[in-house]
Coordinates of C-alpha atoms in Angstrom, one line a residue:
Chain W
M1 CA -85.8 -3.7 47.9
K2 CA -85.9 -4.4 44.1
V3 CA -82.7 -3.7 42.2
T4 CA -82.3 -3.8 38.5
K5 CA -78.8 -3.9 37.2
E6 CA -77.7 -2.7 33.8
E7 CA -74.2 -2.6 32.6
N8 CA -73.2 -0.4 29.8
E9 CA -70.1 -0.6 27.6
Q10 CA -68.4 2.4 29.2
C11 CA -67.6 0.7 32.4
E12 CA -70.6 1.8 34.3
I13 CA -73.4 0.0 35.9
N14 CA -76.8 1.6 36.2
L15 CA -78.7 0.4 39.2
T16 CA -82.4 1.1 39.6
I17 CA -83.5 0.6 43.1
E18 CA -87.1 0.5 44.1
L19 CA -88.0 0.6 47.8
D20 CA -91.3 -0.6 49.0
D21 CA -93.1 0.8 52.0
D22 CA -91.6 -1.7 54.4
D23 CA -88.0 -0.7 53.4
L24 CA -88.9 2.9 53.6
A25 CA -90.5 2.5 57.1
I26 CA -87.1 2.0 58.7
Y27 CA -85.7 5.1 57.2
I28 CA -88.8 7.2 57.9
K29 CA -88.6 6.1 61.5
R30 CA -85.0 7.3 61.7
A31 CA -86.0 10.6 60.0
Y32 CA -88.8 10.9 62.6
Q33 CA -86.4 10.4 65.4
K34 CA -84.3 13.2 64.0
V35 CA -87.2 15.6 63.3
V36 CA -89.1 15.1 66.5
Q37 CA -86.3 16.7 68.5
N38 CA -86.8 20.0 66.8
I39 CA -90.5 20.2 66.3
K40 CA -93.0 21.7 68.7
I41 CA -96.5 20.2 68.4
P42 CA -99.3 21.6 70.6
G43 CA -100.1 19.2 73.3
F44 CA -96.7 17.6 73.4
R45 CA -93.4 18.5 74.9
K46 CA -90.5 18.8 72.4
G47 CA -89.3 15.4 71.3
K48 CA -92.3 13.6 72.9
A49 CA -94.8 13.5 70.0
P50 CA -95.4 10.0 68.6
Q51 CA -94.5 9.2 65.0
N52 CA -98.0 9.3 63.6
V53 CA -98.6 12.8 65.0
V54 CA -95.4 14.1 63.6
E55 CA -96.0 12.5 60.3
R56 CA -99.4 14.1 60.1
E57 CA -97.9 17.5 61.1
V58 CA -95.0 17.7 58.7
G59 CA -96.1 15.3 56.1
R60 CA -94.7 12.0 54.9
S61 CA -92.7 13.6 52.0
T62 CA -90.9 15.8 54.4
L63 CA -89.8 12.8 56.4
I64 CA -88.6 11.1 53.3
R65 CA -86.7 14.1 52.3
E66 CA -85.1 14.2 55.8
S67 CA -84.1 10.6 55.5
L68 CA -82.3 11.0 52.1
D69 CA -79.1 12.1 53.8
F70 CA -78.6 8.6 55.2
L71 CA -81.0 6.7 53.0
I72 CA -79.2 7.2 49.7
P73 CA -75.7 6.2 50.8
E74 CA -76.9 3.2 52.8
V75 CA -79.3 2.0 50.1
T76 CA -76.8 2.3 47.3
T77 CA -74.0 0.7 49.3
K78 CA -76.3 -2.2 50.1
A79 CA -77.4 -2.5 46.5
I80 CA -73.8 -2.5 45.4
E81 CA -72.8 -5.1 47.9
D82 CA -75.7 -7.3 47.1
N83 CA -74.9 -7.3 43.4
N84 CA -71.2 -8.0 44.1
I85 CA -70.1 -4.9 42.3
T86 CA -66.7 -3.3 43.0
P87 CA -67.1 0.4 42.5
Y88 CA -64.1 2.3 41.3
A89 CA -65.4 5.7 42.6
R90 CA -68.3 7.2 44.4
P91 CA -71.6 6.5 42.6
E92 CA -73.8 9.2 41.3
V93 CA -77.3 8.9 42.6
S94 CA -80.5 10.6 41.5
I95 CA -84.1 10.3 42.7
D96 CA -86.5 9.3 40.0
E97 CA -89.7 9.0 41.7
V98 CA -91.0 9.3 45.3
E99 CA -94.3 7.3 45.0
P100 CA -93.2 4.5 44.7
F101 CA -89.8 5.4 45.8
I102 CA -87.2 4.8 43.0
I103 CA -83.7 5.9 42.9
S104 CA -81.1 5.2 40.3
A105 CA -77.4 5.1 40.8
I106 CA -74.6 5.2 38.3
V107 CA -71.7 3.2 39.6
P108 CA -68.4 3.8 37.8
L109 CA -66.3 0.6 37.5
K110 CA -62.6 0.3 37.2
P111 CA -61.7 1.7 33.7
T112 CA -60.4 -1.0 31.4
V113 CA -57.0 -0.2 30.2
T114 CA -55.9 -2.5 27.4
L115 CA -52.2 -2.0 26.9
G116 CA -50.9 -2.4 23.4
D117 CA -47.5 -3.8 22.5
Y118 CA -45.6 -1.0 24.2
H119 CA -42.5 -3.1 24.5
S120 CA -41.8 -2.7 20.8
I121 CA -42.0 1.1 20.9
R122 CA -38.6 2.6 20.0
L123 CA -38.1 6.3 20.4
E124 CA -35.0 8.4 19.7
E125 CA -34.1 10.9 22.3
E126 CA -33.6 14.4 21.1
R127 CA -30.5 15.7 22.5
K128 CA -29.6 19.3 22.2
E129 CA -26.1 20.4 22.6
I130 CA -25.2 23.7 24.2
T131 CA -23.4 25.9 21.7
N132 CA -21.2 28.9 22.0
T133 CA -24.0 31.1 20.7
D134 CA -26.2 30.0 23.6
I135 CA -23.5 31.0 26.1
D136 CA -23.0 34.3 24.3
E137 CA -26.7 35.0 24.6
V138 CA -26.6 34.5 28.4
I139 CA -23.5 36.7 28.7
Q140 CA -25.3 39.4 26.6
G141 CA -28.1 39.2 29.1
Y142 CA -25.7 39.8 32.0
Q143 CA -24.2 42.6 29.9
T144 CA -27.4 44.5 29.3
D145 CA -28.6 43.9 32.9
S146 CA -25.6 45.6 34.3
A147 CA -25.2 48.3 31.6
P148 CA -25.6 51.9 32.8
W149 CA -27.5 54.5 30.7
E150 CA -25.2 57.4 29.7
P151 CA -26.5 60.7 28.3
V152 CA -25.2 61.4 24.8
S153 CA -25.4 64.5 22.5
R154 CA -26.4 63.1 19.2
S155 CA -29.6 62.3 17.4
I156 CA -31.8 59.3 18.5
Q157 CA -30.8 55.9 17.3
E158 CA -32.4 52.5 17.7
G159 CA -31.8 51.1 21.2
D160 CA -31.6 54.5 22.9
L161 CA -33.4 55.6 26.0
V162 CA -35.3 58.8 25.3
V163 CA -36.6 61.1 28.0
M164 CA -39.4 63.2 26.5
D165 CA -42.6 65.1 27.1
L166 CA -45.2 63.1 25.4
K167 CA -48.8 63.9 24.5
G168 CA -51.1 61.5 22.6
I169 CA -54.6 62.1 21.4
V170 CA -56.6 59.4 19.7
E171 CA -59.3 60.3 17.2
T172 CA -62.3 58.0 17.7
T173 CA -65.3 58.1 15.5
S174 CA -68.0 56.0 17.0
E175 CA -71.7 56.3 16.1
D176 CA -72.9 58.0 19.3
N177 CA -69.8 60.1 19.6
P178 CA -68.7 61.3 16.2
D179 CA -65.3 62.7 15.8
S180 CA -64.3 62.9 19.4
S181 CA -60.7 62.8 20.6
I182 CA -59.5 61.1 23.7
P183 CA -56.2 62.1 25.2
F184 CA -54.7 58.8 26.3
I185 CA -51.3 60.0 27.4
D186 CA -49.9 63.3 28.6
Q187 CA -46.8 62.9 30.6
N188 CA -43.6 64.8 31.2
D189 CA -40.2 63.1 31.5
Y190 CA -41.6 60.0 29.9
E191 CA -38.9 57.3 29.3
V192 CA -39.1 55.3 26.1
I193 CA -36.6 52.7 25.0
V194 CA -36.5 52.9 21.2
D195 CA -37.0 49.2 20.5
K196 CA -39.3 48.4 17.6
A197 CA -40.2 45.0 18.9
N198 CA -41.5 46.2 22.3
L199 CA -43.4 49.3 21.3
V200 CA -47.2 49.4 21.1
I201 CA -46.9 51.2 17.7
P202 CA -43.6 50.1 16.1
E203 CA -43.7 53.1 13.7
F204 CA -43.2 55.3 16.8
A205 CA -39.6 54.4 16.8
D206 CA -39.2 55.4 13.1
S207 CA -40.8 58.8 13.8
I208 CA -38.5 59.8 16.6
I209 CA -35.3 58.3 15.3
G210 CA -33.1 61.1 14.1
M211 CA -34.5 63.8 16.5
N212 CA -32.1 65.8 18.6
Q213 CA -32.2 67.0 22.2
G214 CA -34.6 69.9 22.6
E215 CA -36.4 69.2 19.3
D216 CA -40.2 69.1 19.1
K217 CA -42.2 67.1 16.6
E218 CA -45.8 66.3 15.9
F219 CA -47.0 63.3 13.9
T220 CA -49.9 61.0 13.4
L221 CA -49.7 57.2 13.6
T222 CA -52.3 54.5 13.4
F223 CA -52.9 51.9 16.2
S224 CA -52.7 48.4 14.9
D225 CA -55.8 46.2 15.3
E226 CA -54.2 44.1 18.0
V227 CA -53.9 46.8 20.7
P228 CA -55.2 45.6 24.1
E229 CA -57.9 48.4 24.2
P230 CA -60.4 47.6 21.5
E231 CA -61.7 51.2 21.3
F232 CA -58.2 52.3 20.0
A233 CA -57.8 49.5 17.4
G234 CA -57.2 50.8 14.0
K235 CA -57.7 54.4 15.1
P236 CA -55.3 57.3 14.2
A237 CA -53.5 59.0 17.0
N238 CA -51.8 62.4 17.2
F239 CA -48.5 62.5 19.1
S240 CA -46.6 65.5 20.1
V241 CA -43.1 64.8 21.3
S242 CA -40.5 67.1 22.8
V243 CA -37.2 65.4 23.4
K244 CA -35.4 66.3 26.6
E245 CA -32.6 63.8 26.9
I246 CA -31.1 61.0 24.9
K247 CA -29.3 58.2 26.7
E248 CA -27.2 55.4 25.4
R249 CA -26.6 52.0 27.0
I250 CA -22.9 51.6 27.6
L251 CA -22.3 47.9 27.4
P252 CA -19.4 46.8 29.7
E253 CA -16.6 45.0 28.0
V254 CA -16.8 41.3 28.4
N255 CA -13.5 40.2 30.1
D256 CA -12.3 38.7 33.3
E257 CA -13.1 41.9 35.1
F258 CA -16.7 41.7 33.9
A259 CA -16.9 38.1 35.1
K260 CA -15.7 39.0 38.5
G261 CA -18.2 41.9 38.6
I262 CA -21.1 39.6 38.4
G263 CA -20.4 38.7 42.0
E264 CA -21.0 35.0 41.9
G265 CA -17.4 34.3 42.7
Y266 CA -16.2 33.8 39.1
E267 CA -12.5 34.2 38.7
S268 CA -12.3 34.7 35.0
L269 CA -14.4 34.9 31.9
A270 CA -13.5 31.3 31.0
D271 CA -14.7 30.3 34.5
L272 CA -18.0 32.1 33.8
R273 CA -18.5 30.5 30.4
E274 CA -17.7 27.1 31.9
D275 CA -20.3 27.5 34.6
I276 CA -23.0 28.8 32.2
K277 CA -22.3 25.8 30.0
K278 CA -22.6 23.4 33.0
Q279 CA -25.9 25.0 34.1
R280 CA -27.4 25.1 30.7
T281 CA -26.4 21.6 29.9
E282 CA -28.0 20.3 33.1
A283 CA -31.2 22.2 32.4
L284 CA -31.3 20.9 28.8
E285 CA -30.8 17.4 30.0
Q286 CA -33.6 17.6 32.5
E287 CA -35.8 19.1 29.8
S288 CA -35.0 16.4 27.3
I289 CA -35.6 13.6 29.8
R290 CA -39.0 15.3 30.6
N291 CA -39.8 15.6 26.9
Y292 CA -38.7 12.0 26.3
N293 CA -40.9 10.7 29.1
E294 CA -43.8 12.7 27.8
Q295 CA -43.3 11.5 24.2
M296 CA -43.0 7.9 25.4
I297 CA -46.2 8.1 27.4
D298 CA -47.9 9.7 24.4
E299 CA -46.7 6.8 22.2
I300 CA -47.9 4.2 24.6
L301 CA -51.2 6.0 25.0
K302 CA -51.6 5.6 21.2
T303 CA -51.3 1.8 21.4
T304 CA -53.6 1.6 24.4
T305 CA -57.4 1.4 24.5
I306 CA -58.9 2.9 27.5
I307 CA -62.6 2.8 28.4
T308 CA -63.4 5.4 31.0
P309 CA -66.7 5.8 32.7
P310 CA -68.2 9.1 31.5
L311 CA -69.0 9.9 35.1
L312 CA -65.3 10.0 35.9
V313 CA -64.6 12.3 32.9
E314 CA -67.3 14.7 34.1
R315 CA -65.8 14.7 37.6
E316 CA -62.4 15.4 36.2
I317 CA -63.8 18.3 34.2
N318 CA -65.6 19.7 37.2
A319 CA -62.5 19.3 39.3
S320 CA -60.4 21.2 36.9
I321 CA -62.9 24.0 36.6
E322 CA -62.8 24.3 40.4
N323 CA -59.0 24.4 40.2
M324 CA -59.2 27.2 37.7
T325 CA -61.6 29.3 39.7
S326 CA -59.6 28.8 42.9
S327 CA -56.3 29.7 41.2
V328 CA -57.9 32.8 39.8
S329 CA -59.2 33.5 43.3
R330 CA -55.7 33.2 44.7
Q331 CA -54.4 35.6 42.1
L332 CA -57.0 38.2 42.8
G333 CA -56.7 37.6 46.5
R334 CA -60.5 37.2 46.9
E335 CA -63.0 34.4 46.4
I336 CA -64.7 34.5 43.1
S337 CA -67.7 32.3 42.1
L338 CA -67.9 30.2 39.0
E339 CA -70.6 32.6 37.6
E340 CA -68.3 35.6 38.0
Y341 CA -65.5 33.8 36.4
L342 CA -67.6 32.7 33.5
S343 CA -69.0 36.3 32.9
V344 CA -65.4 37.7 32.9
M345 CA -64.4 35.0 30.4
N346 CA -67.6 35.7 28.4
K347 CA -68.4 32.0 28.2
S348 CA -71.2 29.7 29.2
E349 CA -70.5 26.9 31.6
D350 CA -71.1 24.3 28.9
D351 CA -68.7 26.1 26.5
L352 CA -66.0 26.0 29.2
K353 CA -66.7 22.4 29.9
E354 CA -66.4 21.4 26.2
E355 CA -63.3 23.5 25.9
I356 CA -61.4 21.7 28.7
R357 CA -62.9 18.3 27.9
P358 CA -60.1 17.0 25.6
Q359 CA -57.4 17.9 28.0
S360 CA -59.3 16.5 31.0
I361 CA -59.8 13.2 29.2
E362 CA -56.1 13.1 28.3
R363 CA -55.0 13.8 31.9
L364 CA -57.3 11.2 33.2
E365 CA -56.2 8.6 30.6
K366 CA -52.6 9.3 31.3
S367 CA -52.9 8.7 35.0
L368 CA -54.9 5.6 34.4
L369 CA -52.3 4.4 31.9
L370 CA -49.5 5.0 34.5
D371 CA -51.4 3.1 37.1
Q372 CA -51.9 0.2 34.7
L373 CA -48.3 0.2 33.7
I374 CA -47.1 0.2 37.3
E375 CA -49.3 -2.8 37.9
E376 CA -48.3 -4.6 34.7
E377 CA -44.6 -4.1 35.3
K378 CA -45.0 -5.0 39.0
I379 CA -43.2 -2.0 40.1
E380 CA -43.0 -2.0 43.9
I381 CA -41.3 0.2 46.3
T382 CA -39.9 -1.1 49.5
D383 CA -39.9 0.7 52.8
N384 CA -36.1 0.9 52.5
E385 CA -36.4 2.9 49.3
I386 CA -38.9 5.2 50.9
D387 CA -36.5 5.9 53.8
E388 CA -33.7 6.5 51.4
E389 CA -35.8 9.0 49.4
I390 CA -36.8 10.8 52.6
N391 CA -33.1 11.0 53.6
R392 CA -32.2 12.3 50.2
L393 CA -35.0 14.9 50.4
A394 CA -34.0 15.9 53.9
G395 CA -30.3 16.1 52.7
D396 CA -28.0 17.7 55.2
S397 CA -30.1 20.8 55.7
P398 CA -30.4 22.1 59.3
Q399 CA -34.1 21.2 59.4
A400 CA -33.4 17.6 58.3
E401 CA -35.2 16.2 61.3
Q402 CA -38.3 18.3 60.7
I403 CA -38.4 17.3 57.1
K404 CA -38.1 13.7 58.0
E405 CA -41.0 14.1 60.4
L406 CA -43.0 15.8 57.7
F407 CA -42.6 12.7 55.5
S408 CA -43.3 10.1 58.1
S409 CA -47.1 10.3 58.0
E410 CA -48.9 7.5 56.1
E411 CA -50.4 9.9 53.6
T412 CA -47.2 11.4 52.5
K413 CA -45.6 8.0 52.4
V414 CA -48.3 6.9 50.0
S415 CA -47.8 9.8 47.7
L416 CA -44.0 9.4 48.0
T417 CA -44.4 5.7 47.0
N418 CA -46.4 6.8 44.1
S419 CA -43.9 9.3 42.8
L420 CA -41.1 6.8 43.3
Q421 CA -43.1 4.2 41.3
I422 CA -43.6 6.6 38.5
Q423 CA -39.9 7.5 38.6
K424 CA -39.0 3.8 38.4
L425 CA -41.5 3.2 35.7
M426 CA -40.2 6.0 33.6
E427 CA -36.6 4.6 33.9
L428 CA -38.0 1.3 32.7
L429 CA -39.9 2.9 29.8
T430 CA -36.9 4.9 28.8
S431 CA -34.8 1.7 28.5
I432 CA -37.7 0.1 26.5
G433 CA -37.9 3.1 24.2
K434 CA -34.1 3.1 23.7
G435 CA -34.1 -0.6 23.1
N436 CA -32.0 -1.4 26.1
I437 CA -34.3 -4.1 27.5
K438 CA -32.9 -7.6 27.0
E439 CA -34.8 -10.6 25.7
E440 CA -35.1 -12.2 29.1
N441 CA -37.4 -9.5 30.3
E442 CA -39.7 -9.8 27.3
S443 CA -40.1 -13.5 27.6
N444 CA -41.3 -13.1 31.2
Chain K
M1 CA -131.8 10.4 69.5
T2 CA -131.3 11.1 65.9
M3 CA -128.1 10.6 64.0
A4 CA -127.7 14.3 63.3
K5 CA -127.7 15.2 66.9
L6 CA -125.3 12.4 67.9
T7 CA -122.6 13.7 65.5
Q8 CA -122.8 17.0 67.3
V9 CA -122.1 15.5 70.7
I10 CA -118.5 14.8 69.9
L11 CA -116.5 17.8 69.0
G12 CA -113.2 16.1 68.1
P13 CA -110.3 14.1 69.3
V14 CA -107.9 15.4 71.9
I15 CA -104.4 14.7 70.7
T16 CA -101.8 15.4 73.4
E17 CA -99.0 13.6 75.1
R18 CA -101.3 12.4 77.8
S19 CA -104.0 11.3 75.5
S20 CA -101.5 9.3 73.4
L21 CA -100.3 7.5 76.5
L22 CA -103.9 6.7 77.5
Q23 CA -104.5 5.3 74.1
E24 CA -102.1 2.5 74.8
R25 CA -104.5 1.4 77.5
N26 CA -107.4 1.6 75.0
K27 CA -108.7 4.8 76.4
Y28 CA -109.6 7.5 73.8
T29 CA -110.0 11.1 74.7
F30 CA -112.6 13.4 73.0
E31 CA -113.7 16.9 73.4
V32 CA -117.5 16.9 73.9
R33 CA -120.3 19.4 74.2
M34 CA -120.7 21.0 77.6
D35 CA -124.3 19.9 77.8
S36 CA -123.7 16.3 77.0
N37 CA -123.6 13.5 79.6
K38 CA -122.1 10.0 79.8
G39 CA -125.1 8.3 78.4
L40 CA -125.2 10.5 75.4
I41 CA -121.5 10.2 74.8
K42 CA -121.7 6.4 75.1
Q43 CA -124.5 6.3 72.6
A44 CA -122.7 8.6 70.2
I45 CA -119.3 6.7 70.3
E46 CA -121.0 3.4 69.9
T47 CA -123.0 4.4 66.9
L48 CA -120.4 6.5 65.2
F49 CA -117.4 4.2 65.6
E50 CA -119.2 0.9 65.9
V51 CA -117.4 -0.1 69.1
K52 CA -118.4 -1.2 72.6
V53 CA -117.8 1.4 75.3
V54 CA -116.9 -0.1 78.7
K55 CA -116.5 3.1 80.8
I56 CA -116.5 6.8 80.4
N57 CA -114.8 9.4 82.6
I58 CA -115.6 13.0 82.2
V59 CA -113.3 16.0 82.9
K60 CA -114.6 19.6 82.9
N61 CA -112.1 22.3 82.2
R62 CA -113.2 25.7 83.3
G63 CA -112.1 28.5 80.9
K64 CA -109.5 30.8 82.3
A65 CA -110.5 34.3 83.3
R66 CA -108.5 37.1 81.8
R67 CA -108.5 40.7 82.6
F68 CA -108.7 43.3 79.8
G69 CA -108.3 46.6 81.6
S70 CA -111.2 46.7 84.0
R71 CA -113.2 44.0 82.3
L72 CA -113.0 40.4 83.3
V73 CA -113.3 38.1 80.4
H74 CA -114.0 34.4 80.7
G75 CA -112.6 31.8 78.3
S76 CA -114.8 29.1 77.1
D77 CA -115.3 26.0 79.3
K78 CA -114.7 22.6 77.8
K79 CA -115.6 19.0 78.6
K80 CA -113.4 16.0 77.8
A81 CA -114.6 12.5 77.8
I82 CA -112.1 9.7 78.3
V83 CA -113.7 6.6 76.8
T84 CA -112.5 3.1 77.6
L85 CA -113.2 0.6 74.9
N86 CA -113.6 -3.1 75.0
P87 CA -110.2 -4.7 74.7
G88 CA -109.2 -5.3 71.1
E89 CA -111.3 -2.5 69.7
T90 CA -109.9 0.7 68.2
I91 CA -111.0 4.0 66.9
S92 CA -109.3 4.9 63.7
L93 CA -109.7 8.7 64.0
F94 CA -106.5 8.9 65.9
D95 CA -103.9 7.3 63.7
G96 CA -102.7 9.3 60.8
V97 CA -105.2 10.9 58.5

């Protein structure tokens, strides 16, 4: 076995492995032992033909092909061991030549993460305060949710619900179909909320505002260029409307009664406001911690040089493509292939790969950075801490025992350790960013 | 006998499980012409493969009779020669191609 080793600057080692006939003979023999069980050669019972007869029958190249399944992993593992390489991930192997037999393997090494002076990064935390207007907005939401629609006898105003018979015909002039009209809506008792922001054609609201019950009207409007159906974009449409009923939303008065009516056990309006404030503040705090952590990581990433083997990047990209298709499959409730997905998206595979490349690299680099930081800061999690976390997660729910059992497997413990490590790391980084770390830590 | 006729005596190797086993004991099995005899086969093997023949055993296989309707059809007969060589000698016709 002849191995040539070549290390490139992107943390990868290229191994070229040449096998001579003696090396191959062992693998061919094993392939023969596998093949002979399934092959019928005249003059021999199944599984009894000698190797030279089988080799003549199926050909040497077939035997080599059969042997690849175990040949490639064994040979590359051996070559990697012989050269004292510590691979970071599964190597990528390709067959260059069969005669003589040469394979090449790309072995990704541990990415080098060179941390910058992240201890000197200072970052202000953006804190948002909850204001009275925020609370008012939430309360308005409650108000409109619970508001009943009441019929009124006046002309249409903005914000009304209008029940109408609606007909719409769009005039399309395409080349093969000049001057044709497509009726796209024809519905009786159609309900429209007169709200400019949410109508497909905002001018529709203007056209019907001021109409009275029982009134009929015809008018022409033009679709904007951004409508979802491309064949309608920019085309004029004739509408004929006959108003049947006009309803107005009666907003309930905001008072203690209203607060009680929400049914969450609020005693008074003040009570409700207090609770909304509490909830919103908590949510905001969580959000700002999350943002802060993200910004901190981004900042550290800027000072860090990471060399990632391209192979790992490719794999990350492929993995995220797989994720995308499988999540689409779940949404559709059926399996879809990558080809199908691409044709729907109207993209080539290469385009898609290039498109998600930057975010894949970023994701990969962030996770490498976190690993490196955990190592650098010697963040360790004791079994005690894991147990505590499990107890916390289990809480005092009735299924506490089952939850504990769920977390007791080695695998989940590892992932739990990891998430605890990241949690601890983030606390540390936060205190670095806010300048709360004392000199003693920096001198260590 | 001329060379041309000697090459016709031997029709080909017999490669079966049994013949493979015999080979281990330096016995090579050939299919030969029905009208050949031990002397002729010995001469042919020795000239064609440049080996020394120690012993020859001959087996005749009668073709099977099959009935097609009312007609009785006879398959062709064949003759096999099991040739024992001097220890250490081999015939290369049998391994690989």
